């Protein structure tokens, strides 16, 4: 029987982890699961053979894709193999960026700084027809926090969603490998804590932190993406 796994590429900030848990905890809960195998690739764990998997979610990370650490390069090779074998993948934030770069896109720092908070995102026409994202409203809200972005999508990618700040909020490559820049696993409490942790940096960029906090809200549609992805993996 094939396995569904979480590929861990780092941990959330310590104060947030102490209060709420870590990326893999939120992802498991969002999928409606418990006891999901977690492969800590950033910590040196070996990756499973793609053909043994029903699907995988690649987590966010405080690391930067442009660091090109050895484990990132190994993961990129694995991602290309998984895409070629049509293993369902969902890359979240860092995972989204690594998927894009592994498949020929370009990742770098966003010229306008960090996007953070609860933001509105719009599906493209391709996104509205997508088997994973197509159930979302044409305009939905999601939680984000990222300093780097996919500055250029892979040539073969389908552009699925974006907003005025971040054009590439979601894409798909191949039959079933998706990247989402937003965090479908975050709750309003988690993103509020991220805004708190980044308050000083946001003030330095002349951001209205009070407005960022006021805009934080639940994001039921985006949160449902995880359970839908797991369902896609089990129903194929």
C-alpha positions as CSV (number, residue, x, y, z in Angstrom):
1,X,0.0,0.0,0.0
2,X,1.3,3.4,-0.9
3,X,2.0,6.1,1.7
4,X,1.0,9.7,2.1
5,X,3.8,11.7,3.6
6,X,4.8,15.2,4.7
7,X,8.3,16.4,3.6
8,X,9.5,18.7,6.3
9,X,11.9,21.5,5.1
10,X,12.2,23.4,8.4
11,X,10.4,24.6,11.5
12,X,8.3,27.6,12.3
13,X,9.6,30.3,14.6
14,X,10.3,29.0,18.1
15,X,7.7,31.2,20.0
16,X,5.0,30.1,17.5
17,X,6.1,26.4,17.7
18,X,5.9,26.5,21.5
19,X,2.3,27.8,21.4
20,X,0.8,26.1,18.4
21,X,3.0,23.3,17.1
22,X,4.8,23.1,13.8
23,X,4.1,23.0,10.1
24,X,3.6,19.2,10.0
25,X,1.1,19.3,12.9
26,X,-1.1,21.9,11.1
27,X,-0.8,20.1,7.8
28,X,-1.9,16.8,9.4
29,X,-4.8,18.4,11.1
30,X,-5.8,20.3,7.9
31,X,-5.8,17.0,6.0
32,X,-8.0,15.4,8.7
33,X,-5.3,13.0,9.7
34,X,-3.1,12.0,12.5
35,X,0.2,10.1,12.5
36,X,1.2,11.1,9.0
37,X,4.8,10.0,8.3
38,X,7.1,13.0,8.3
39,X,10.4,13.0,6.4
40,X,12.7,15.7,7.9
41,X,14.8,16.3,4.8
42,X,16.3,19.5,6.2
43,X,17.4,17.4,9.2
44,X,19.1,14.8,7.0
45,X,16.4,12.2,6.7
46,X,16.3,10.2,3.4
47,X,13.5,10.8,1.0
48,X,11.2,7.9,0.1
49,X,11.1,6.5,-3.4
50,X,8.5,8.4,-5.4
51,X,6.8,5.2,-6.6
52,X,6.0,4.2,-3.0
53,X,3.9,7.3,-2.4
54,X,0.2,8.1,-3.0
55,X,1.1,11.8,-2.4
56,X,3.3,14.3,-0.5
57,X,3.1,17.8,0.9
58,X,6.3,19.8,1.1
59,X,6.2,22.2,4.0
60,X,7.2,25.8,4.5
61,X,10.6,26.8,6.0
62,X,12.5,29.7,7.4
63,X,15.3,28.7,4.9
64,X,15.6,30.5,1.6
65,X,15.6,28.6,-1.7
66,X,18.4,30.8,-3.0
67,X,20.7,29.3,-0.3
68,X,20.9,26.2,-2.5
69,X,21.9,24.0,0.5
70,X,22.9,20.4,-0.3
71,X,19.6,19.1,1.0
72,X,17.6,21.5,-1.2
73,X,19.5,20.3,-4.3
74,X,18.8,16.7,-3.4
75,X,15.1,17.5,-2.8
76,X,15.0,19.3,-6.2
77,X,16.3,16.2,-7.9
78,X,13.7,14.1,-6.0
79,X,10.9,16.6,-7.0
80,X,11.7,16.3,-10.7
81,X,11.6,12.5,-10.4
82,X,8.2,12.6,-8.6
83,X,6.8,15.0,-11.2
84,X,7.9,12.7,-14.0
85,X,6.2,9.8,-12.3
86,X,3.0,11.8,-11.7
87,X,3.2,11.5,-7.9
88,X,0.7,14.1,-6.5
89,X,2.7,16.9,-4.8
90,X,1.7,20.0,-3.0
91,X,4.4,22.5,-2.2
92,X,3.5,25.2,0.4
93,X,5.4,28.5,0.5
94,X,9.0,27.3,0.5
95,X,7.8,24.0,-1.0
96,X,6.0,26.1,-3.7
97,X,9.2,28.0,-4.5
98,X,11.4,24.9,-4.5
99,X,9.0,23.1,-6.8
100,X,9.1,26.1,-9.2
101,X,12.9,26.3,-9.2
102,X,13.4,22.5,-9.5
103,X,11.2,22.6,-12.7
104,X,13.1,25.5,-14.3
105,X,11.5,28.6,-12.7
106,X,13.3,31.4,-10.9
107,X,13.1,32.3,-7.2
108,X,14.4,35.4,-5.5
109,X,13.6,38.0,-2.9
110,X,10.4,40.0,-3.6
111,X,11.5,43.6,-4.5
112,X,8.8,45.1,-2.2
113,X,9.7,43.0,0.8
114,X,7.7,40.5,2.9
115,X,4.1,39.8,2.1
116,X,2.4,39.0,5.4
117,X,-1.1,38.7,6.8
118,X,-4.5,37.7,5.4
119,X,-4.7,38.7,1.8
120,X,-7.1,38.4,-1.1
121,X,-6.1,36.1,-4.0
122,X,-7.8,35.6,-7.4
123,X,-7.9,32.5,-9.5
124,X,-6.9,32.7,-13.2
125,X,-9.0,31.2,-15.9
126,X,-6.8,28.1,-15.7
127,X,-7.2,28.1,-11.9
128,X,-11.0,28.0,-12.2
129,X,-10.6,24.8,-14.3
130,X,-8.0,23.2,-12.1
131,X,-8.9,19.9,-10.5
132,X,-7.5,21.0,-7.1
133,X,-8.0,24.8,-6.9
134,X,-11.0,25.0,-9.1
135,X,-13.4,24.5,-6.2
136,X,-12.3,27.7,-4.6
137,X,-14.2,31.0,-5.1
138,X,-12.8,33.1,-7.9
139,X,-11.6,35.5,-5.2
140,X,-10.7,34.0,-1.8
141,X,-8.6,35.0,1.2
142,X,-5.5,33.1,2.5
143,X,-2.7,33.6,5.1
144,X,0.8,34.5,3.8
145,X,4.2,35.2,5.1
146,X,7.2,35.1,2.7
147,X,10.2,37.2,1.8
148,X,11.1,35.3,-1.4
149,X,8.8,34.6,-4.3
150,X,8.6,32.7,-7.6
151,X,9.7,35.5,-9.9
152,X,9.4,33.4,-13.0
153,X,7.3,30.3,-13.4
154,X,8.6,27.2,-15.1
155,X,8.0,27.3,-18.9
156,X,5.6,24.3,-18.6
157,X,3.6,25.6,-15.6
158,X,0.0,26.6,-15.6
159,X,-0.5,29.8,-13.7
160,X,-3.5,29.3,-11.3
161,X,-3.7,32.2,-8.9
162,X,-2.2,35.6,-7.9
163,X,-2.8,39.0,-6.5
164,X,-1.4,42.5,-7.0
165,X,1.5,41.9,-4.6
166,X,2.4,38.4,-5.6
167,X,1.6,37.4,-9.1
168,X,2.4,33.7,-8.6
169,X,0.3,32.6,-5.7
170,X,-0.4,29.2,-7.2
171,X,0.7,27.0,-10.2
172,X,0.7,23.5,-11.4
173,X,3.3,21.5,-13.3
174,X,2.7,18.2,-15.0
175,X,-0.5,16.3,-14.2
176,X,-0.6,16.7,-10.4
177,X,2.2,18.8,-8.8
178,X,0.9,22.1,-7.3
179,X,2.7,25.0,-5.6
180,X,0.8,27.5,-3.4
181,X,2.6,30.5,-2.0
182,X,0.0,30.9,0.7
183,X,-0.4,28.8,3.8
184,X,-3.6,26.6,3.8
185,X,-2.4,25.1,7.1
186,X,-2.4,28.4,9.0
187,X,-5.1,29.5,11.4
188,X,-5.9,33.2,12.1
189,X,-4.1,32.8,15.5
190,X,-1.0,31.5,13.8
191,X,-0.8,34.3,11.2
192,X,-1.5,36.9,14.0
193,X,1.6,35.5,15.8
194,X,3.7,35.8,12.7
195,X,2.7,39.4,12.3
196,X,3.6,40.0,16.0
197,X,7.0,38.4,15.4
198,X,7.7,40.6,12.3
199,X,6.3,43.8,13.7
200,X,9.6,45.6,14.0
201,X,10.6,44.7,10.4
202,X,7.2,45.8,9.1
203,X,7.6,49.2,10.9
204,X,11.0,49.6,9.2
205,X,9.3,49.1,5.8
206,X,6.6,51.7,6.8
207,X,3.9,49.1,6.9
208,X,0.7,49.8,8.8
209,X,0.9,46.9,11.3
210,X,-2.4,47.8,12.9
211,X,-4.1,47.5,9.5
212,X,-2.4,44.2,8.9
213,X,-3.8,42.9,12.2
214,X,-7.2,44.3,11.6
215,X,-7.4,42.4,8.2
216,X,-6.7,39.0,9.8
217,X,-9.6,36.7,9.5
218,X,-10.5,33.0,9.2
219,X,-9.8,31.5,5.7
220,X,-12.1,28.5,5.5
221,X,-11.9,28.1,1.7
222,X,-8.1,28.1,1.6
223,X,-7.9,25.8,4.6
224,X,-10.1,23.3,2.9
225,X,-7.4,22.9,0.2
226,X,-5.4,20.4,2.3
227,X,-8.3,17.9,2.8
228,X,-9.1,18.3,-0.9
229,X,-5.5,17.5,-1.8
230,X,-5.5,14.4,0.4
231,X,-8.7,13.3,-1.1
232,X,-7.3,13.7,-4.6
233,X,-4.3,11.5,-3.6
234,X,-6.5,8.7,-2.2
235,X,-9.1,8.7,-5.0
236,X,-6.7,8.4,-8.0
